[in-house]
Short mmCIF file of C-alpha atoms in Angstrom, two decimals:
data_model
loop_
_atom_site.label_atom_id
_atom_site.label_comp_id
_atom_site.label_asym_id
_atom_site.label_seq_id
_atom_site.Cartn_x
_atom_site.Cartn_y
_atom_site.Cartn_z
CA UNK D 1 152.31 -132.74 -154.39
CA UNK D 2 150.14 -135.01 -151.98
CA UNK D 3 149.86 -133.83 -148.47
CA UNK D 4 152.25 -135.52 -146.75
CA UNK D 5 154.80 -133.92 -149.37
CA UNK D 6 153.21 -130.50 -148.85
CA UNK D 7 153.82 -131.49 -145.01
CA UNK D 8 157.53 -132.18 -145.32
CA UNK D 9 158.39 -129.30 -147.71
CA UNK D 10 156.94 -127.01 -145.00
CA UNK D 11 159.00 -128.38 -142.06
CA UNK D 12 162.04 -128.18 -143.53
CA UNK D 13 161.27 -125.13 -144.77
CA UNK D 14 161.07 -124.22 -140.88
CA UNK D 15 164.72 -125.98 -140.54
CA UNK D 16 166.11 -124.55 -143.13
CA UNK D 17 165.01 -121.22 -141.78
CA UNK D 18 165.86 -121.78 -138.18
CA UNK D 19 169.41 -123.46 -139.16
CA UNK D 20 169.82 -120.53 -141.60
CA UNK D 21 169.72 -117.88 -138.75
CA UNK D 22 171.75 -119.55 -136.11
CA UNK D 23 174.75 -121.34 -138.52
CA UNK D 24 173.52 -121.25 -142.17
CA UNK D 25 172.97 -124.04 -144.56
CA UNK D 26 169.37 -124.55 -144.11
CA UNK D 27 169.68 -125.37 -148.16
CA UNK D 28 171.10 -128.85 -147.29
CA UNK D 29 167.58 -129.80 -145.87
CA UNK D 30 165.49 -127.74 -148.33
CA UNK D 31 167.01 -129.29 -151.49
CA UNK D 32 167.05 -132.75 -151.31
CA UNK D 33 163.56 -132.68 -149.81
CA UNK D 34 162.04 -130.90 -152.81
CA UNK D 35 164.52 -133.34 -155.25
CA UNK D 36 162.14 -136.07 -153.24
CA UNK D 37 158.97 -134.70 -154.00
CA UNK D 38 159.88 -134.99 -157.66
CA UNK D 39 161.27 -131.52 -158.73
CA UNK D 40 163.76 -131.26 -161.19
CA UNK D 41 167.31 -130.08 -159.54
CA UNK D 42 167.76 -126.39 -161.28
CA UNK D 43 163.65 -126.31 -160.16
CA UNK D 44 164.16 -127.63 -156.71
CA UNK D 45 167.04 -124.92 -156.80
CA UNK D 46 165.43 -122.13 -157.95
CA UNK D 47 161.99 -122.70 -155.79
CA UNK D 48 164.36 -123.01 -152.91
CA UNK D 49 166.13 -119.50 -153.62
CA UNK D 50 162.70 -118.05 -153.56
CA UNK D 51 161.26 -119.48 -150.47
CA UNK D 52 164.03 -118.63 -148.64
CA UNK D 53 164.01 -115.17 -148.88
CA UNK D 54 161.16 -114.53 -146.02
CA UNK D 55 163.11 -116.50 -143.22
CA UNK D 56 166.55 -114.50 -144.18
CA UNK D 57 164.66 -111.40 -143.80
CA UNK D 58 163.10 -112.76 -140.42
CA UNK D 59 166.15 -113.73 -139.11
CA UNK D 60 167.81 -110.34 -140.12
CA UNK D 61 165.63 -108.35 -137.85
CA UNK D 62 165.69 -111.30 -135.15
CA UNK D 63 169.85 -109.99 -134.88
CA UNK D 64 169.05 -106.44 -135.65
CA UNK D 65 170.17 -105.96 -131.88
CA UNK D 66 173.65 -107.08 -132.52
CA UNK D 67 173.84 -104.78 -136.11
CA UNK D 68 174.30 -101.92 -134.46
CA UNK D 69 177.52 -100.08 -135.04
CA UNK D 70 177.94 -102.09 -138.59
CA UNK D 71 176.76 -100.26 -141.02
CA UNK D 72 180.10 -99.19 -142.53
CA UNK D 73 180.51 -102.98 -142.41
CA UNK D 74 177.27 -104.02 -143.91
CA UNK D 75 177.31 -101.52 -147.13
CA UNK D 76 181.09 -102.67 -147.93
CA UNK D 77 180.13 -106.05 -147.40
CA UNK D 78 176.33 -106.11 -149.22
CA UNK D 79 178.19 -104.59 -151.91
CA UNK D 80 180.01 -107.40 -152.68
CA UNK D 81 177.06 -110.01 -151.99
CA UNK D 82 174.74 -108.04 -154.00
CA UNK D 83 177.67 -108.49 -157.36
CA UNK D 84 178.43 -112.09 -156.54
CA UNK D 85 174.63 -112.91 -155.68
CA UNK D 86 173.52 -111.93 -159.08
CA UNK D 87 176.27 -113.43 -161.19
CA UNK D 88 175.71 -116.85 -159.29
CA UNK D 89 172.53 -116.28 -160.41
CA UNK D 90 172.92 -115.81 -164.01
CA UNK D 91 175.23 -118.43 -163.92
CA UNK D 92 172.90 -121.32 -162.41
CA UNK D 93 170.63 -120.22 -165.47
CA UNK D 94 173.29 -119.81 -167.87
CA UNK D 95 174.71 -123.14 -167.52
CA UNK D 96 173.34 -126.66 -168.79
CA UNK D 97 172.24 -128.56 -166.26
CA UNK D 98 173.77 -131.79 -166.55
CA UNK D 99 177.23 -128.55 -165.33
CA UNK D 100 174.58 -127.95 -162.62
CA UNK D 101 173.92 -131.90 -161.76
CA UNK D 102 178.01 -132.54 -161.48
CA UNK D 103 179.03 -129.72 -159.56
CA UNK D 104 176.82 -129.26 -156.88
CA UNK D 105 177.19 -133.14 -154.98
CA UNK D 106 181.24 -131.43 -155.14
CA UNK D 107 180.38 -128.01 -153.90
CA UNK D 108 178.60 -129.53 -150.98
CA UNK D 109 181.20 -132.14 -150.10
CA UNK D 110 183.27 -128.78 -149.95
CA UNK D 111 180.56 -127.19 -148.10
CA UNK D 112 180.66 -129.81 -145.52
CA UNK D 113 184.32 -130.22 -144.46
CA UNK D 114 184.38 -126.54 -143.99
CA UNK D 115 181.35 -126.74 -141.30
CA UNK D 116 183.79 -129.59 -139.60
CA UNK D 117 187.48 -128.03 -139.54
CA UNK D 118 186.23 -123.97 -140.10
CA UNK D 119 186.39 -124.01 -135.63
CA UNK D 120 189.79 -125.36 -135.42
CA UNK D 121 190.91 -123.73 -138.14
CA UNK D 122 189.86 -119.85 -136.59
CA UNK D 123 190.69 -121.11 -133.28
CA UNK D 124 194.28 -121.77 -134.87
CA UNK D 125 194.59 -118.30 -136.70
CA UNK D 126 193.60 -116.44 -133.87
CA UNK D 127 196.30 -118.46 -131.56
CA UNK D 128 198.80 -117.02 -134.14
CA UNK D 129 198.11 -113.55 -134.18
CA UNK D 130 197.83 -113.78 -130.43
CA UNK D 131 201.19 -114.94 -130.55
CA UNK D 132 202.65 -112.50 -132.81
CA UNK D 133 200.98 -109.63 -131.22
CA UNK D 134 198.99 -108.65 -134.42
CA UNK D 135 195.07 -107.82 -134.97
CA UNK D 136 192.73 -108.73 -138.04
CA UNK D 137 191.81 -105.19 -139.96
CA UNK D 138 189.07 -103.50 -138.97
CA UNK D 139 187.09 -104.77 -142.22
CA UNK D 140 189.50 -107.99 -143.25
CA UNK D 141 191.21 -105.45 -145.92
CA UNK D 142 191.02 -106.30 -149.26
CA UNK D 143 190.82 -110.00 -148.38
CA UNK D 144 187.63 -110.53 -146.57
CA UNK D 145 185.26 -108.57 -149.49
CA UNK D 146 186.91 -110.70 -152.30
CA UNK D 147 186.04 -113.83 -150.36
CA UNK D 148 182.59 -112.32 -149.78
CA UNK D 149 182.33 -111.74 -153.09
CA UNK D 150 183.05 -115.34 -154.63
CA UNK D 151 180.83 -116.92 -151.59
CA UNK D 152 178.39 -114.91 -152.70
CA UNK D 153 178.73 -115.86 -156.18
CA UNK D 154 177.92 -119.42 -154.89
CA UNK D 155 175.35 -118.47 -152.82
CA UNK D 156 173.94 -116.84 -156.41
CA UNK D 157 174.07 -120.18 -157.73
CA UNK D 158 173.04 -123.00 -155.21
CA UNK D 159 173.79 -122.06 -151.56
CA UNK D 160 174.08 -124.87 -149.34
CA UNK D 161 176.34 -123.98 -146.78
CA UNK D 162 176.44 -120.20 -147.54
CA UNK D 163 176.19 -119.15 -144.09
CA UNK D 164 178.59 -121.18 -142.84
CA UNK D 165 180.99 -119.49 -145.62
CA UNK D 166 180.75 -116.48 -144.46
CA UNK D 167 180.95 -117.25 -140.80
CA UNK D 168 184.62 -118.69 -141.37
CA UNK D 169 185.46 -115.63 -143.92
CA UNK D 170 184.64 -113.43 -141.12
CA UNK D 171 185.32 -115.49 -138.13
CA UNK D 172 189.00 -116.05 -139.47
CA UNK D 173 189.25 -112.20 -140.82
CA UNK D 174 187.24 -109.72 -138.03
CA UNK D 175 188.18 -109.78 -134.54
CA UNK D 176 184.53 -109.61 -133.74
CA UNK D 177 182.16 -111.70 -131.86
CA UNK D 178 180.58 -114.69 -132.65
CA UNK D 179 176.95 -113.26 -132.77
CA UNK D 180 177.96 -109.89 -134.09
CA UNK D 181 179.77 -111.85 -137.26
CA UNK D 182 176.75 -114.26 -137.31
CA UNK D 183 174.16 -110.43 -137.64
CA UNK D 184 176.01 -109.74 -140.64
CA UNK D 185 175.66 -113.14 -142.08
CA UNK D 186 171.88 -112.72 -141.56
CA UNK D 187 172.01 -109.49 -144.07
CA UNK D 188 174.52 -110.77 -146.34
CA UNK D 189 172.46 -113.99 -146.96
CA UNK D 190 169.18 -111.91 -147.74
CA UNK D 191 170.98 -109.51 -149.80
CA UNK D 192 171.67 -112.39 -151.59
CA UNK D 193 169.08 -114.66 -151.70
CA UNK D 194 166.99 -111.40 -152.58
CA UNK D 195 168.54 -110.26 -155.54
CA UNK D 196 168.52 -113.90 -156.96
CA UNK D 197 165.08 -114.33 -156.06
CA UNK D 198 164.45 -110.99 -157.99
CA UNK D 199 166.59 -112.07 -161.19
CA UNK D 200 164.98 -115.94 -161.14
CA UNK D 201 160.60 -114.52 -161.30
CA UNK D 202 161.43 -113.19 -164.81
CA UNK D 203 163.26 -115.83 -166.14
CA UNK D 204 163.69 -118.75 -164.54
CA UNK D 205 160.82 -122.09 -164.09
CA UNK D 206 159.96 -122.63 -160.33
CA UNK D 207 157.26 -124.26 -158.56
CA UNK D 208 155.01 -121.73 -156.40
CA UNK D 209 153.45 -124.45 -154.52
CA UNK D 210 157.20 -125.24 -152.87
CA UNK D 211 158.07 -121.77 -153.23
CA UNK D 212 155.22 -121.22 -150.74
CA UNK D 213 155.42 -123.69 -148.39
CA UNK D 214 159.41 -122.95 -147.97
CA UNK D 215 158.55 -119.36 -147.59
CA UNK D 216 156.12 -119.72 -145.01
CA UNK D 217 158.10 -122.44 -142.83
CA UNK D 218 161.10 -120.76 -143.61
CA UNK D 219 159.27 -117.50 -142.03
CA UNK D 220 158.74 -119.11 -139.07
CA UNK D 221 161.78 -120.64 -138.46
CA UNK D 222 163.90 -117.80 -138.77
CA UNK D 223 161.57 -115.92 -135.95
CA UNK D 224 162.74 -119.20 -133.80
CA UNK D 225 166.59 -119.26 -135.26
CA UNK D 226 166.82 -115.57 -133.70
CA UNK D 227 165.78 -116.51 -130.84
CA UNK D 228 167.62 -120.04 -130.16
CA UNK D 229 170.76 -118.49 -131.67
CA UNK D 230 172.77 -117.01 -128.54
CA UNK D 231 172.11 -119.67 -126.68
CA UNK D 232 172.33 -122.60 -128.66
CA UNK D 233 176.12 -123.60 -129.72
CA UNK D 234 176.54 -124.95 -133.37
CA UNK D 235 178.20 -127.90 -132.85
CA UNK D 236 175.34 -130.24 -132.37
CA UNK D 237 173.60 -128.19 -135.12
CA UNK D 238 176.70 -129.14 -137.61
CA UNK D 239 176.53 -132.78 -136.97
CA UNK D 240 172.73 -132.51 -138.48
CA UNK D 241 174.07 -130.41 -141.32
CA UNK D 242 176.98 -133.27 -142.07
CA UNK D 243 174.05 -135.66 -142.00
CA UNK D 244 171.75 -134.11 -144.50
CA UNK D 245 174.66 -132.88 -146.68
CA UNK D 246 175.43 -136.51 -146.99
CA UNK D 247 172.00 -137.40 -147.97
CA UNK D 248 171.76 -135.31 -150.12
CA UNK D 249 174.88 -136.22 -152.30
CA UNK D 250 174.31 -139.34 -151.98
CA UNK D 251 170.65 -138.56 -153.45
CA UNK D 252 172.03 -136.05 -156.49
CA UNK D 253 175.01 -139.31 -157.75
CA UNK D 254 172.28 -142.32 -157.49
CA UNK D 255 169.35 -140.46 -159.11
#
């Protein structure tokens, strides 16, 4: 890696950590800037999973203000990320990966219409129980953990656009606010990323030099996501997501 590419790993890694706390899917700038530097995709993947870990942790205790009063919430709900996160895991490993190389580019064109329509979409739902008088359940019954559970399966297994997953899981299911739902996500996302991060040092390949220089950008920028989060509104923040999301497809089909 020459040092320009050392230079661009590490400032995404601070994107990816900053976008990570505030919305999620830091992953769509991390990925397709190690695929450029030459790393193989389950690699790049796998690298990426690992350097995250430091800026979800960051950003976790950047919202620990806005945990408090969840922690029924958070052990139903890390539950179910810690299951899917390792299986997603196993399964990114278990898997050949020309599998890996045709369903990601689909997984984040999925990704990225739900960061454009996953606004209207809870803005519609919560019109409707308005309407009809009703209230989400205190912990989105039996609903919200199953959908926690298969996001987090995904997360397990690539990630892009993780966050933003659970953010219209809970945003649609919990009549909570927007930073209190966005708290959790922090946790959920480090449960996550931790347990796959664990799983991948015994048996997976991965490149320490990325590894490192995600970690340590990624460190920093979810210090700065923490603090830019309640006051910065995600809409300009999911155009730049759409963007890179884009780039990156277009990157994984013409490689």
């Amino acid at each position: 890696m020459s040092l320009w590419e050392a230079l661009a790993v590490l400032a995404a890694g601070v994107a990816a950590g900053t976008i990570n706390t505030v919305v999620g899917s830091g992953t769509l700038i991390t990925f397709p800037v190690l695929l450029a530097v030459g790393l193989p995709p389950v690699t790049a993947n796998v690298s990426n999973t690992l350097g995250l870990v430091p800026g979800s942790l960051s950003g976790a205790i950047g919202y620990r203000r806005e945990l408090r009063g969840q922690r029924d919430r958070l052990l139903r709900f890390g539950a179910a990320a810690l299951c899917g996160g390792l299986t997603g895991a196993v399964l990114l490993l278990a898997l050949p990966s020309s599998a890996f190389d045709t369903i990601v580019p689909v997984l984040i064109g999925l990704a990225l219409v739900l960061v454009v329509v996953q606004p209207r979409l809870s803005r519609a739902l919560q019109a409707r129980r308005a309407g009809n008088g009703t209230h989400a359940p205190e912990h989105g019954g039996l609903l919200l953990p199953l959908g926690l559970l298969l996001a987090s399966v995904y997360g397990g297994y690539f990630g892009a656009a993780q966050g933003v997953i659970y953010l219209s899981l809970m945003g649609v299911l919990l009549d909570e606010s927007w930073q209190r739902i966005n708290a959790v996500k922090n946790v959920l996302a480090l449960i996550v990323n931790g347990v796959a991060a664990v799983f991948f040092l015994f048996v997976a390949d991965f490149d320490w030099a990325a590894v490192g220089l995600i970690a340590a950008g990624a460190a920093v920028g979810g210090v700065l996501g923490a603090r830019i989060g309640r006051r910065l509104p995600p809409t300009a923040l999911r155009g730049v997501i759409v963007v890179v999301g884009i780039a990156a497809i277009v990157q994984l089909l013409v490689k």
